[in-house]
JSON list of C-alpha atoms and ligand atoms in Angstrom, two decimals:
[
{"chain": "A", "resi": 93, "resn": "MET", "atom": "CA", "xyz": [37.66, 86.77, 103.40]},
{"chain": "A", "resi": 94, "resn": "SER", "atom": "CA", "xyz": [40.51, 89.01, 103.36]},
{"chain": "A", "resi": 95, "resn": "THR", "atom": "CA", "xyz": [44.00, 87.49, 102.48]},
{"chain": "A", "resi": 96, "resn": "SER", "atom": "CA", "xyz": [44.95, 87.69, 106.30]},
{"chain": "A", "resi": 97, "resn": "ASP", "atom": "CA", "xyz": [42.17, 85.31, 106.86]},
{"chain": "A", "resi": 98, "resn": "ALA", "atom": "CA", "xyz": [43.35, 82.74, 104.50]},
{"chain": "A", "resi": 99, "resn": "PRO", "atom": "CA", "xyz": [44.82, 79.79, 106.19]},
{"chain": "A", "resi": 100, "resn": "ARG", "atom": "CA", "xyz": [48.69, 79.61, 105.43]},
{"chain": "A", "resi": 101, "resn": "SER", "atom": "CA", "xyz": [49.77, 77.45, 102.28]},
{"chain": "A", "resi": 102, "resn": "THR", "atom": "CA", "xyz": [52.24, 75.60, 104.74]},
{"chain": "A", "resi": 103, "resn": "GLY", "atom": "CA", "xyz": [49.01, 74.63, 106.81]},
{"chain": "A", "resi": 104, "resn": "LYS", "atom": "CA", "xyz": [50.53, 75.93, 110.05]},
{"chain": "A", "resi": 105, "resn": "ALA", "atom": "CA", "xyz": [48.10, 77.41, 112.74]},
{"chain": "A", "resi": 106, "resn": "LEU", "atom": "CA", "xyz": [47.33, 80.93, 112.36]},
{"chain": "A", "resi": 107, "resn": "ARG", "atom": "CA", "xyz": [49.48, 82.98, 114.73]},
{"chain": "A", "resi": 108, "resn": "ILE", "atom": "CA", "xyz": [47.62, 85.92, 116.21]},
{"chain": "A", "resi": 109, "resn": "GLY", "atom": "CA", "xyz": [49.27, 88.67, 118.65]},
{"chain": "A", "resi": 110, "resn": "LEU", "atom": "CA", "xyz": [46.94, 90.26, 121.14]},
{"chain": "A", "resi": 111, "resn": "PHE", "atom": "CA", "xyz": [48.38, 93.59, 122.20]},
{"chain": "A", "resi": 112, "resn": "GLY", "atom": "CA", "xyz": [45.98, 94.99, 124.58]},
{"chain": "A", "resi": 113, "resn": "GLY", "atom": "CA", "xyz": [45.92, 98.62, 125.96]},
{"chain": "A", "resi": 114, "resn": "THR", "atom": "CA", "xyz": [43.78, 101.74, 126.92]},
{"chain": "A", "resi": 115, "resn": "PHE", "atom": "CA", "xyz": [45.44, 103.38, 123.76]},
{"chain": "A", "resi": 116, "resn": "ASP", "atom": "CA", "xyz": [44.42, 106.83, 125.34]},
{"chain": "A", "resi": 117, "resn": "PRO", "atom": "CA", "xyz": [45.85, 107.90, 123.08]},
{"chain": "A", "resi": 118, "resn": "PRO", "atom": "CA", "xyz": [47.74, 105.29, 120.72]},
{"chain": "A", "resi": 119, "resn": "HIS", "atom": "CA", "xyz": [51.34, 106.37, 120.00]},
{"chain": "A", "resi": 120, "resn": "VAL", "atom": "CA", "xyz": [54.52, 105.27, 118.11]},
{"chain": "A", "resi": 121, "resn": "GLY", "atom": "CA", "xyz": [55.77, 103.25, 120.85]},
{"chain": "A", "resi": 122, "resn": "HIS", "atom": "CA", "xyz": [52.77, 100.86, 120.61]},
{"chain": "A", "resi": 123, "resn": "LEU", "atom": "CA", "xyz": [53.08, 100.86, 116.82]},
{"chain": "A", "resi": 124, "resn": "VAL", "atom": "CA", "xyz": [56.87, 100.14, 116.77]},
{"chain": "A", "resi": 125, "resn": "THR", "atom": "CA", "xyz": [56.39, 97.53, 119.12]},
{"chain": "A", "resi": 126, "resn": "ALA", "atom": "CA", "xyz": [53.43, 96.00, 117.24]},
{"chain": "A", "resi": 127, "resn": "VAL", "atom": "CA", "xyz": [55.31, 95.69, 114.00]},
{"chain": "A", "resi": 128, "resn": "ASN", "atom": "CA", "xyz": [58.61, 94.34, 115.35]},
{"chain": "A", "resi": 129, "resn": "VAL", "atom": "CA", "xyz": [56.78, 91.56, 117.44]},
{"chain": "A", "resi": 130, "resn": "MET", "atom": "CA", "xyz": [54.80, 90.75, 114.51]},
{"chain": "A", "resi": 131, "resn": "HIS", "atom": "CA", "xyz": [57.85, 90.32, 112.49]},
{"chain": "A", "resi": 132, "resn": "THR", "atom": "CA", "xyz": [60.07, 88.71, 115.02]},
{"chain": "A", "resi": 133, "resn": "LEU", "atom": "CA", "xyz": [57.70, 86.15, 115.93]},
{"chain": "A", "resi": 134, "resn": "ASP", "atom": "CA", "xyz": [56.26, 85.74, 112.30]},
{"chain": "A", "resi": 135, "resn": "LEU", "atom": "CA", "xyz": [52.64, 86.66, 113.38]},
{"chain": "A", "resi": 136, "resn": "ASP", "atom": "CA", "xyz": [49.80, 86.50, 110.83]},
{"chain": "A", "resi": 137, "resn": "ARG", "atom": "CA", "xyz": [48.34, 89.40, 112.54]},
{"chain": "A", "resi": 138, "resn": "LEU", "atom": "CA", "xyz": [48.48, 91.53, 115.52]},
{"chain": "A", "resi": 139, "resn": "ILE", "atom": "CA", "xyz": [45.26, 92.90, 117.03]},
{"chain": "A", "resi": 140, "resn": "LEU", "atom": "CA", "xyz": [45.59, 96.10, 119.17]},
{"chain": "A", "resi": 141, "resn": "MET", "atom": "CA", "xyz": [42.85, 95.45, 121.50]},
{"chain": "A", "resi": 142, "resn": "VAL", "atom": "CA", "xyz": [41.12, 98.55, 122.86]},
{"chain": "A", "resi": 143, "resn": "ALA", "atom": "CA", "xyz": [40.22, 98.01, 126.48]},
{"chain": "A", "resi": 144, "resn": "ASN", "atom": "CA", "xyz": [36.43, 98.94, 127.10]},
{"chain": "A", "resi": 145, "resn": "MET", "atom": "CA", "xyz": [36.87, 99.56, 130.90]},
{"chain": "A", "resi": 146, "resn": "PRO", "atom": "CA", "xyz": [40.56, 99.23, 132.04]},
{"chain": "A", "resi": 147, "resn": "TRP", "atom": "CA", "xyz": [39.90, 98.19, 135.47]},
{"chain": "A", "resi": 148, "resn": "GLN", "atom": "CA", "xyz": [43.56, 98.69, 136.67]},
{"chain": "A", "resi": 149, "resn": "LYS", "atom": "CA", "xyz": [43.09, 102.36, 135.68]},
{"chain": "A", "resi": 150, "resn": "GLN", "atom": "CA", "xyz": [39.53, 103.06, 136.79]},
{"chain": "A", "resi": 151, "resn": "GLY", "atom": "CA", "xyz": [39.10, 105.94, 139.16]},
{"chain": "A", "resi": 152, "resn": "SER", "atom": "CA", "xyz": [42.65, 107.06, 138.73]},
{"chain": "A", "resi": 153, "resn": "ARG", "atom": "CA", "xyz": [41.93, 109.70, 136.11]},
{"chain": "A", "resi": 154, "resn": "ARG", "atom": "CA", "xyz": [39.14, 110.47, 133.40]},
{"chain": "A", "resi": 155, "resn": "ILE", "atom": "CA", "xyz": [39.40, 107.83, 130.63]},
{"chain": "A", "resi": 156, "resn": "THR", "atom": "CA", "xyz": [38.48, 108.81, 127.03]},
{"chain": "A", "resi": 157, "resn": "PRO", "atom": "CA", "xyz": [35.28, 107.21, 125.90]},
{"chain": "A", "resi": 158, "resn": "ALA", "atom": "CA", "xyz": [36.00, 103.78, 124.41]},
{"chain": "A", "resi": 159, "resn": "GLN", "atom": "CA", "xyz": [34.56, 104.48, 120.94]},
{"chain": "A", "resi": 160, "resn": "ASP", "atom": "CA", "xyz": [36.97, 107.33, 120.70]},
{"chain": "A", "resi": 161, "resn": "ARG", "atom": "CA", "xyz": [39.87, 105.31, 121.60]},
{"chain": "A", "resi": 162, "resn": "LEU", "atom": "CA", "xyz": [38.80, 102.64, 119.08]},
{"chain": "A", "resi": 163, "resn": "ALA", "atom": "CA", "xyz": [38.64, 105.26, 116.32]},
{"chain": "A", "resi": 164, "resn": "MET", "atom": "CA", "xyz": [42.17, 106.43, 117.12]},
{"chain": "A", "resi": 165, "resn": "VAL", "atom": "CA", "xyz": [43.46, 103.05, 116.95]},
{"chain": "A", "resi": 166, "resn": "GLU", "atom": "CA", "xyz": [41.86, 102.17, 113.56]},
{"chain": "A", "resi": 167, "resn": "ALA", "atom": "CA", "xyz": [43.22, 105.44, 112.38]},
{"chain": "A", "resi": 168, "resn": "ALA", "atom": "CA", "xyz": [46.83, 104.13, 113.75]},
{"chain": "A", "resi": 169, "resn": "VAL", "atom": "CA", "xyz": [46.63, 100.92, 112.03]},
{"chain": "A", "resi": 170, "resn": "ARG", "atom": "CA", "xyz": [44.75, 101.82, 108.65]},
{"chain": "A", "resi": 171, "resn": "GLY", "atom": "CA", "xyz": [46.88, 100.49, 105.70]},
{"chain": "A", "resi": 172, "resn": "VAL", "atom": "CA", "xyz": [49.35, 98.60, 107.70]},
{"chain": "A", "resi": 173, "resn": "PRO", "atom": "CA", "xyz": [49.26, 94.92, 106.72]},
{"chain": "A", "resi": 174, "resn": "GLY", "atom": "CA", "xyz": [48.71, 92.61, 109.68]},
{"chain": "A", "resi": 175, "resn": "LEU", "atom": "CA", "xyz": [47.80, 95.24, 112.14]},
{"chain": "A", "resi": 176, "resn": "GLU", "atom": "CA", "xyz": [44.22, 95.49, 113.39]},
{"chain": "A", "resi": 177, "resn": "ALA", "atom": "CA", "xyz": [42.18, 97.36, 115.83]},
{"chain": "A", "resi": 178, "resn": "GLY", "atom": "CA", "xyz": [40.18, 95.11, 118.17]},
{"chain": "A", "resi": 179, "resn": "ARG", "atom": "CA", "xyz": [36.65, 95.93, 119.48]},
{"chain": "A", "resi": 180, "resn": "THR", "atom": "CA", "xyz": [36.02, 92.68, 121.28]},
{"chain": "A", "resi": 181, "resn": "GLU", "atom": "CA", "xyz": [36.22, 94.20, 124.57]},
{"chain": "A", "resi": 182, "resn": "ILE", "atom": "CA", "xyz": [34.29, 97.18, 123.66]},
{"chain": "A", "resi": 183, "resn": "ASP", "atom": "CA", "xyz": [31.34, 94.89, 122.15]},
{"chain": "A", "resi": 184, "resn": "ARG", "atom": "CA", "xyz": [31.44, 92.68, 125.20]},
{"chain": "A", "resi": 185, "resn": "GLY", "atom": "CA", "xyz": [30.90, 95.69, 127.51]},
{"chain": "A", "resi": 186, "resn": "GLY", "atom": "CA", "xyz": [31.78, 95.96, 131.18]},
{"chain": "A", "resi": 187, "resn": "ALA", "atom": "CA", "xyz": [35.36, 95.46, 132.60]},
{"chain": "A", "resi": 188, "resn": "SER", "atom": "CA", "xyz": [38.02, 94.22, 130.14]},
{"chain": "A", "resi": 189, "resn": "TYR", "atom": "CA", "xyz": [39.63, 90.97, 131.13]},
{"chain": "A", "resi": 190, "resn": "THR", "atom": "CA", "xyz": [42.39, 89.41, 128.59]},
{"chain": "A", "resi": 191, "resn": "ALA", "atom": "CA", "xyz": [41.11, 85.86, 129.89]},
{"chain": "A", "resi": 192, "resn": "ASP", "atom": "CA", "xyz": [37.61, 86.50, 128.22]},
{"chain": "A", "resi": 193, "resn": "THR", "atom": "CA", "xyz": [39.12, 88.12, 124.97]},
{"chain": "A", "resi": 194, "resn": "LEU", "atom": "CA", "xyz": [41.21, 85.06, 124.46]},
{"chain": "A", "resi": 195, "resn": "VAL", "atom": "CA", "xyz": [38.07, 82.81, 124.88]},
{"chain": "A", "resi": 196, "resn": "SER", "atom": "CA", "xyz": [36.21, 84.97, 122.12]},
{"chain": "A", "resi": 197, "resn": "LEU", "atom": "CA", "xyz": [39.10, 85.02, 119.62]},
{"chain": "A", "resi": 198, "resn": "ALA", "atom": "CA", "xyz": [39.56, 81.28, 120.10]},
{"chain": "A", "resi": 199, "resn": "ASP", "atom": "CA", "xyz": [36.00, 80.81, 119.23]},
{"chain": "A", "resi": 200, "resn": "ASN", "atom": "CA", "xyz": [36.23, 82.93, 116.13]},
{"chain": "A", "resi": 201, "resn": "HIS", "atom": "CA", "xyz": [39.85, 81.43, 115.14]},
{"chain": "A", "resi": 202, "resn": "PRO", "atom": "CA", "xyz": [39.74, 77.80, 115.82]},
{"chain": "A", "resi": 203, "resn": "GLY", "atom": "CA", "xyz": [43.17, 76.19, 116.02]},
{"chain": "A", "resi": 204, "resn": "ALA", "atom": "CA", "xyz": [44.89, 79.77, 116.00]},
{"chain": "A", "resi": 205, "resn": "GLN", "atom": "CA", "xyz": [47.95, 80.11, 118.18]},
{"chain": "A", "resi": 206, "resn": "PHE", "atom": "CA", "xyz": [47.77, 83.15, 120.48]},
{"chain": "A", "resi": 207, "resn": "PHE", "atom": "CA", "xyz": [50.42, 85.44, 121.85]},
{"chain": "A", "resi": 208, "resn": "THR", "atom": "CA", "xyz": [49.78, 88.12, 124.64]},
{"chain": "A", "resi": 209, "resn": "ILE", "atom": "CA", "xyz": [52.02, 90.95, 124.17]},
{"chain": "A", "resi": 210, "resn": "LEU", "atom": "CA", "xyz": [52.87, 93.14, 127.14]},
{"chain": "A", "resi": 211, "resn": "GLY", "atom": "CA", "xyz": [55.46, 95.99, 128.01]},
{"chain": "A", "resi": 212, "resn": "ASP", "atom": "CA", "xyz": [57.21, 94.93, 131.04]},
{"chain": "A", "resi": 213, "resn": "ASP", "atom": "CA", "xyz": [55.47, 97.26, 133.25]},
{"chain": "A", "resi": 214, "resn": "ALA", "atom": "CA", "xyz": [52.14, 95.58, 132.39]},
{"chain": "A", "resi": 215, "resn": "ALA", "atom": "CA", "xyz": [53.86, 92.07, 132.63]},
{"chain": "A", "resi": 216, "resn": "ALA", "atom": "CA", "xyz": [54.88, 92.93, 136.11]},
{"chain": "A", "resi": 217, "resn": "GLY", "atom": "CA", "xyz": [51.17, 93.18, 137.05]},
{"chain": "A", "resi": 218, "resn": "LEU", "atom": "CA", "xyz": [50.35, 90.01, 135.12]},
{"chain": "A", "resi": 219, "resn": "PRO", "atom": "CA", "xyz": [49.66, 87.78, 138.43]},
{"chain": "A", "resi": 220, "resn": "SER", "atom": "CA", "xyz": [46.95, 90.31, 139.50]},
{"chain": "A", "resi": 221, "resn": "TRP", "atom": "CA", "xyz": [45.07, 89.91, 136.28]},
{"chain": "A", "resi": 222, "resn": "GLU", "atom": "CA", "xyz": [41.61, 88.40, 136.48]},
{"chain": "A", "resi": 223, "resn": "ARG", "atom": "CA", "xyz": [42.16, 84.64, 135.91]},
{"chain": "A", "resi": 224, "resn": "PHE", "atom": "CA", "xyz": [45.44, 85.06, 134.84]},
{"chain": "A", "resi": 225, "resn": "ARG", "atom": "CA", "xyz": [46.35, 81.43, 134.80]},
{"chain": "A", "resi": 226, "resn": "ASP", "atom": "CA", "xyz": [43.75, 81.03, 131.87]},
{"chain": "A", "resi": 227, "resn": "VAL", "atom": "CA", "xyz": [45.63, 83.46, 130.13]},
{"chain": "A", "resi": 228, "resn": "LEU", "atom": "CA", "xyz": [48.81, 81.54, 130.36]},
{"chain": "A", "resi": 229, "resn": "ASP", "atom": "CA", "xyz": [46.89, 78.34, 129.26]},
{"chain": "A", "resi": 230, "resn": "ARG", "atom": "CA", "xyz": [45.41, 80.01, 126.32]},
{"chain": "A", "resi": 231, "resn": "SER", "atom": "CA", "xyz": [48.28, 82.24, 124.93]},
{"chain": "A", "resi": 232, "resn": "ARG", "atom": "CA", "xyz": [52.29, 82.60, 124.97]},
{"chain": "A", "resi": 233, "resn": "ILE", "atom": "CA", "xyz": [53.42, 85.59, 126.94]},
{"chain": "A", "resi": 234, "resn": "VAL", "atom": "CA", "xyz": [55.66, 87.91, 125.03]},
{"chain": "A", "resi": 235, "resn": "VAL", "atom": "CA", "xyz": [57.34, 90.70, 126.97]},
{"chain": "A", "resi": 236, "resn": "VAL", "atom": "CA", "xyz": [59.06, 93.94, 125.35]},
{"chain": "A", "resi": 237, "resn": "ASP", "atom": "CA", "xyz": [61.24, 96.39, 127.28]},
{"chain": "A", "resi": 238, "resn": "ARG", "atom": "CA", "xyz": [60.07, 99.48, 128.03]},
{"chain": "A", "resi": 239, "resn": "PRO", "atom": "CA", "xyz": [62.47, 102.49, 128.90]},
{"chain": "A", "resi": 240, "resn": "GLY", "atom": "CA", "xyz": [62.48, 103.52, 132.41]},
{"chain": "A", "resi": 241, "resn": "MET", "atom": "CA", "xyz": [60.21, 100.96, 133.70]},
{"chain": "A", "resi": 242, "resn": "PRO", "atom": "CA", "xyz": [61.26, 98.51, 136.32]},
{"chain": "A", "resi": 243, "resn": "VAL", "atom": "CA", "xyz": [61.62, 95.02, 135.11]},
{"chain": "A", "resi": 244, "resn": "VAL", "atom": "CA", "xyz": [60.06, 92.94, 137.54]},
{"chain": "A", "resi": 245, "resn": "LEU", "atom": "CA", "xyz": [58.69, 89.81, 136.14]},
{"chain": "A", "resi": 246, "resn": "PRO", "atom": "CA", "xyz": [56.81, 87.19, 138.00]},
{"chain": "A", "resi": 247, "resn": "GLU", "atom": "CA", "xyz": [58.75, 83.83, 138.34]},
{"chain": "A", "resi": 248, "resn": "GLY", "atom": "CA", "xyz": [57.58, 80.60, 137.07]},
{"chain": "A", "resi": 249, "resn": "ILE", "atom": "CA", "xyz": [56.10, 81.88, 133.80]},
{"chain": "A", "resi": 250, "resn": "ASP", "atom": "CA", "xyz": [57.10, 80.78, 130.51]},
{"chain": "A", "resi": 251, "resn": "TRP", "atom": "CA", "xyz": [57.91, 84.13, 128.59]},
{"chain": "A", "resi": 252, "resn": "ILE", "atom": "CA", "xyz": [59.26, 85.04, 125.28]},
{"chain": "A", "resi": 253, "resn": "ARG", "atom": "CA", "xyz": [61.03, 88.36, 125.32]},
{"chain": "A", "resi": 254, "resn": "VAL", "atom": "CA", "xyz": [61.22, 90.20, 122.14]},
{"chain": "A", "resi": 255, "resn": "GLU", "atom": "CA", "xyz": [63.72, 93.15, 121.51]},
{"chain": "A", "resi": 256, "resn": "VAL", "atom": "CA", "xyz": [62.09, 96.12, 120.11]},
{"chain": "A", "resi": 257, "resn": "PRO", "atom": "CA", "xyz": [63.50, 99.56, 119.78]},
{"chain": "A", "resi": 258, "resn": "ARG", "atom": "CA", "xyz": [63.07, 101.46, 123.10]},
{"chain": "A", "resi": 259, "resn": "LEU", "atom": "CA", "xyz": [61.01, 104.55, 122.78]},
{"chain": "A", "resi": 260, "resn": "GLU", "atom": "CA", "xyz": [60.43, 106.60, 125.80]},
{"chain": "A", "resi": 261, "resn": "ILE", "atom": "CA", "xyz": [56.83, 107.48, 124.82]},
{"chain": "A", "resi": 262, "resn": "SER", "atom": "CA", "xyz": [53.61, 107.10, 127.07]},
{"chain": "A", "resi": 263, "resn": "SER", "atom": "CA", "xyz": [50.18, 108.17, 126.48]},
{"chain": "A", "resi": 264, "resn": "THR", "atom": "CA", "xyz": [50.50, 109.83, 130.14]},
{"chain": "A", "resi": 265, "resn": "ASP", "atom": "CA", "xyz": [53.02, 112.28, 128.70]},
{"chain": "A", "resi": 266, "resn": "LEU", "atom": "CA", "xyz": [51.02, 112.62, 125.53]},
{"chain": "A", "resi": 267, "resn": "ARG", "atom": "CA", "xyz": [47.99, 113.63, 127.45]},
{"chain": "A", "resi": 268, "resn": "SER", "atom": "CA", "xyz": [49.98, 116.36, 129.27]},
{"chain": "A", "resi": 269, "resn": "ARG", "atom": "CA", "xyz": [51.51, 117.63, 125.95]},
{"chain": "A", "resi": 270, "resn": "LEU", "atom": "CA", "xyz": [48.05, 117.80, 124.62]},
{"chain": "A", "resi": 271, "resn": "VAL", "atom": "CA", "xyz": [46.73, 119.97, 127.59]},
{"chain": "A", "resi": 272, "resn": "ASP", "atom": "CA", "xyz": [49.92, 122.12, 127.50]},
{"chain": "A", "resi": 273, "resn": "GLY", "atom": "CA", "xyz": [50.16, 122.56, 123.86]},
{"chain": "A", "resi": 274, "resn": "ARG", "atom": "CA", "xyz": [53.36, 121.05, 123.45]},
{"chain": "A", "resi": 275, "resn": "PRO", "atom": "CA", "xyz": [54.37, 119.35, 120.21]},
{"chain": "A", "resi": 276, "resn": "LEU", "atom": "CA", "xyz": [52.93, 115.74, 119.49]},
{"chain": "A", "resi": 277, "resn": "ASP", "atom": "CA", "xyz": [54.64, 115.53, 115.98]},
{"chain": "A", "resi": 278, "resn": "TYR", "atom": "CA", "xyz": [56.45, 112.20, 115.40]},
{"chain": "A", "resi": 279, "resn": "LEU", "atom": "CA", "xyz": [55.09, 110.82, 118.88]},
{"chain": "A", "resi": 280, "resn": "ILE", "atom": "CA", "xyz": [51.77, 110.26, 117.19]},
{"chain": "A", "resi": 281, "resn": "THR", "atom": "CA", "xyz": [50.92, 109.50, 113.70]},
{"chain": "A", "resi": 282, "resn": "PRO", "atom": "CA", "xyz": [49.17, 112.11, 111.61]},
{"chain": "A", "resi": 283, "resn": "PRO", "atom": "CA", "xyz": [45.87, 110.18, 111.14]},
{"chain": "A", "resi": 284, "resn": "VAL", "atom": "CA", "xyz": [45.46, 109.81, 115.02]},
{"chain": "A", "resi": 285, "resn": "LEU", "atom": "CA", "xyz": [46.24, 113.52, 115.50]},
{"chain": "A", "resi": 286, "resn": "GLY", "atom": "CA", "xyz": [43.38, 113.83, 112.88]},
{"chain": "A", "resi": 287, "resn": "VAL", "atom": "CA", "xyz": [40.93, 111.96, 114.89]},
{"chain": "A", "resi": 288, "resn": "ILE", "atom": "CA", "xyz": [41.93, 113.94, 118.04]},
{"chain": "A", "resi": 289, "resn": "ARG", "atom": "CA", "xyz": [41.37, 117.26, 116.21]},
{"chain": "A", "resi": 290, "resn": "GLU", "atom": "CA", "xyz": [37.94, 116.02, 114.45]},
{"chain": "A", "resi": 291, "resn": "ARG", "atom": "CA", "xyz": [36.61, 114.98, 117.87]},
{"chain": "A", "resi": 292, "resn": "ALA", "atom": "CA", "xyz": [38.17, 117.64, 120.00]},
{"chain": "A", "resi": 293, "resn": "LEU", "atom": "CA", "xyz": [39.72, 114.97, 122.25]},
{"chain": "A", "resi": 294, "resn": "TYR", "atom": "CA", "xyz": [41.67, 115.80, 125.31]},
{"chain": "A", "resi": 295, "resn": "GLY", "atom": "CA", "xyz": [40.06, 119.48, 125.34]},
{"chain": "A", "resi": 296, "resn": "SER", "atom": "CA", "xyz": [42.47, 120.70, 122.77]},
{"chain": "A", "resi": 297, "resn": "LEU", "atom": "CA", "xyz": [43.80, 120.82, 119.28]},
{"chain": "A", "resi": 298, "resn": "THR", "atom": "CA", "xyz": [40.47, 121.84, 118.07]},
{"chain": "A", "resi": 299, "resn": "GLY", "atom": "CA", "xyz": [41.98, 124.07, 115.54]},
{"chain": "A", "resi": 300, "resn": "SER", "atom": "CA", "xyz": [43.26, 122.92, 111.85]},
{"chain": "A", "resi": 301, "resn": "PRO", "atom": "CA", "xyz": [46.67, 121.18, 111.61]},
{"chain": "A", "resi": 302, "resn": "SER", "atom": "CA", "xyz": [49.41, 123.98, 111.60]},
{"chain": "B", "resi": 1734, "resn": "LIG", "atom": "P1", "xyz": [49.48, 105.27, 130.04]},
{"chain": "B", "resi": 1734, "resn": "LIG", "atom": "O1", "xyz": [50.56, 106.08, 130.13]},
{"chain": "B", "resi": 1734, "resn": "LIG", "atom": "O2", "xyz": [48.12, 105.95, 129.88]},
{"chain": "B", "resi": 1734, "resn": "LIG", "atom": "O3", "xyz": [49.53, 103.96, 131.02]},
{"chain": "B", "resi": 1734, "resn": "LIG", "atom": "P2", "xyz": [50.81, 103.75, 128.04]},
{"chain": "B", "resi": 1734, "resn": "LIG", "atom": "O4", "xyz": [51.69, 104.47, 127.09]},
{"chain": "B", "resi": 1734, "resn": "LIG", "atom": "O5", "xyz": [51.48, 103.00, 128.97]},
{"chain": "B", "resi": 1734, "resn": "LIG", "atom": "O6", "xyz": [49.54, 104.68, 128.44]},
{"chain": "B", "resi": 1734, "resn": "LIG", "atom": "P3", "xyz": [48.88, 101.66, 127.50]},
{"chain": "B", "resi": 1734, "resn": "LIG", "atom": "O7", "xyz": [47.68, 101.89, 126.74]},
{"chain": "B", "resi": 1734, "resn": "LIG", "atom": "O8", "xyz": [48.77, 101.78, 128.97]},
{"chain": "B", "resi": 1734, "resn": "LIG", "atom": "O9", "xyz": [49.91, 102.80, 127.15]},
{"chain": "B", "resi": 1734, "resn": "LIG", "atom": "O10", "xyz": [49.83, 100.32, 127.18]},
{"chain": "B", "resi": 1734, "resn": "LIG", "atom": "C1", "xyz": [49.47, 99.21, 126.34]},
{"chain": "B", "resi": 1734, "resn": "LIG", "atom": "C2", "xyz": [50.44, 98.30, 126.18]},
{"chain": "B", "resi": 1734, "resn": "LIG", "atom": "O11", "xyz": [51.67, 98.97, 125.49]},
{"chain": "B", "resi": 1734, "resn": "LIG", "atom": "C3", "xyz": [51.10, 97.75, 127.50]},
{"chain": "B", "resi": 1734, "resn": "LIG", "atom": "O12", "xyz": [51.51, 96.59, 127.49]},
{"chain": "B", "resi": 1734, "resn": "LIG", "atom": "C4", "xyz": [52.41, 98.81, 127.64]},
{"chain": "B", "resi": 1734, "resn": "LIG", "atom": "O13", "xyz": [53.64, 98.27, 128.48]},
{"chain": "B", "resi": 1734, "resn": "LIG", "atom": "C5", "xyz": [52.71, 98.81, 126.27]},
{"chain": "B", "resi": 1734, "resn": "LIG", "atom": "N1", "xyz": [53.60, 100.02, 125.91]},
{"chain": "B", "resi": 1734, "resn": "LIG", "atom": "C6", "xyz": [53.01, 101.41, 125.98]},
{"chain": "B", "resi": 1734, "resn": "LIG", "atom": "N2", "xyz": [54.07, 102.14, 125.50]},
{"chain": "B", "resi": 1734, "resn": "LIG", "atom": "C7", "xyz": [54.88, 101.48, 125.16]},
{"chain": "B", "resi": 1734, "resn": "LIG", "atom": "C8", "xyz": [56.37, 101.77, 124.57]},
{"chain": "B", "resi": 1734, "resn": "LIG", "atom": "N3", "xyz": [56.82, 103.25, 124.43]},
{"chain": "B", "resi": 1734, "resn": "LIG", "atom": "N4", "xyz": [57.15, 100.80, 124.38]},
{"chain": "B", "resi": 1734, "resn": "LIG", "atom": "C9", "xyz": [56.90, 99.58, 124.45]},
{"chain": "B", "resi": 1734, "resn": "LIG", "atom": "N5", "xyz": [55.71, 99.21, 124.91]},
{"chain": "B", "resi": 1734, "resn": "LIG", "atom": "C10", "xyz": [54.82, 100.12, 125.27]},
{"chain": "B", "resi": 1735, "resn": "LIG", "atom": "MG1", "xyz": [50.33, 101.94, 130.50]}
]
């Protein structure tokens, strides 16, 4: 058992953040959000859950294989206290639904309190999620602002809004930078760049670091 698995001495329920994404690739916008939400909400741990099949993105573009995305997220969080890469959705296989993931997490952590974390672009789509009412019943929704994204939040849902530094970074922009050979420095952490190079992901950056 790691120290983060240990119950708190106060006897409070374990507080676990679930930050789901495609993470294709993971970038500092994800990481800055994760550590700030963890701090503000006093979470014991925060799981960056790698979607196996992001059903909302299917068909719109080629998605990097799940194991490669997991390797990048593992590299991103290595050594950061409280942050974890989640593989539950990959292990389950098929389409990734947060409602199912929350059931698995609750089975593994009885009595824990869960927080589902979303950028506001993702939160706007929440009512279209599979069994989204289950997501609301099983977790508290946490929304962070994203620059340039329209803030259209569904009515009648109990949110927590957490302020985080707004970083105008997206995986979409990073993928086009990878293809064009534009710099990724400071947008992606060096360990993640290492995985991209080692695995020759995104059809580029196969050379050694400059
Ligand atoms: P893509 O451009 O491929 O959609 P992305 O950068 O939006 O990638 P996702 O994996 O789709 O990354 O996002 C996972 C979660 O992280 C979502 O809830 C999204 O809103 C949030 N997120 C992504 N980038 C940021 C950012 N720069 N600041 C805050 N939240 C972010
Ligand atoms: Mg996105």
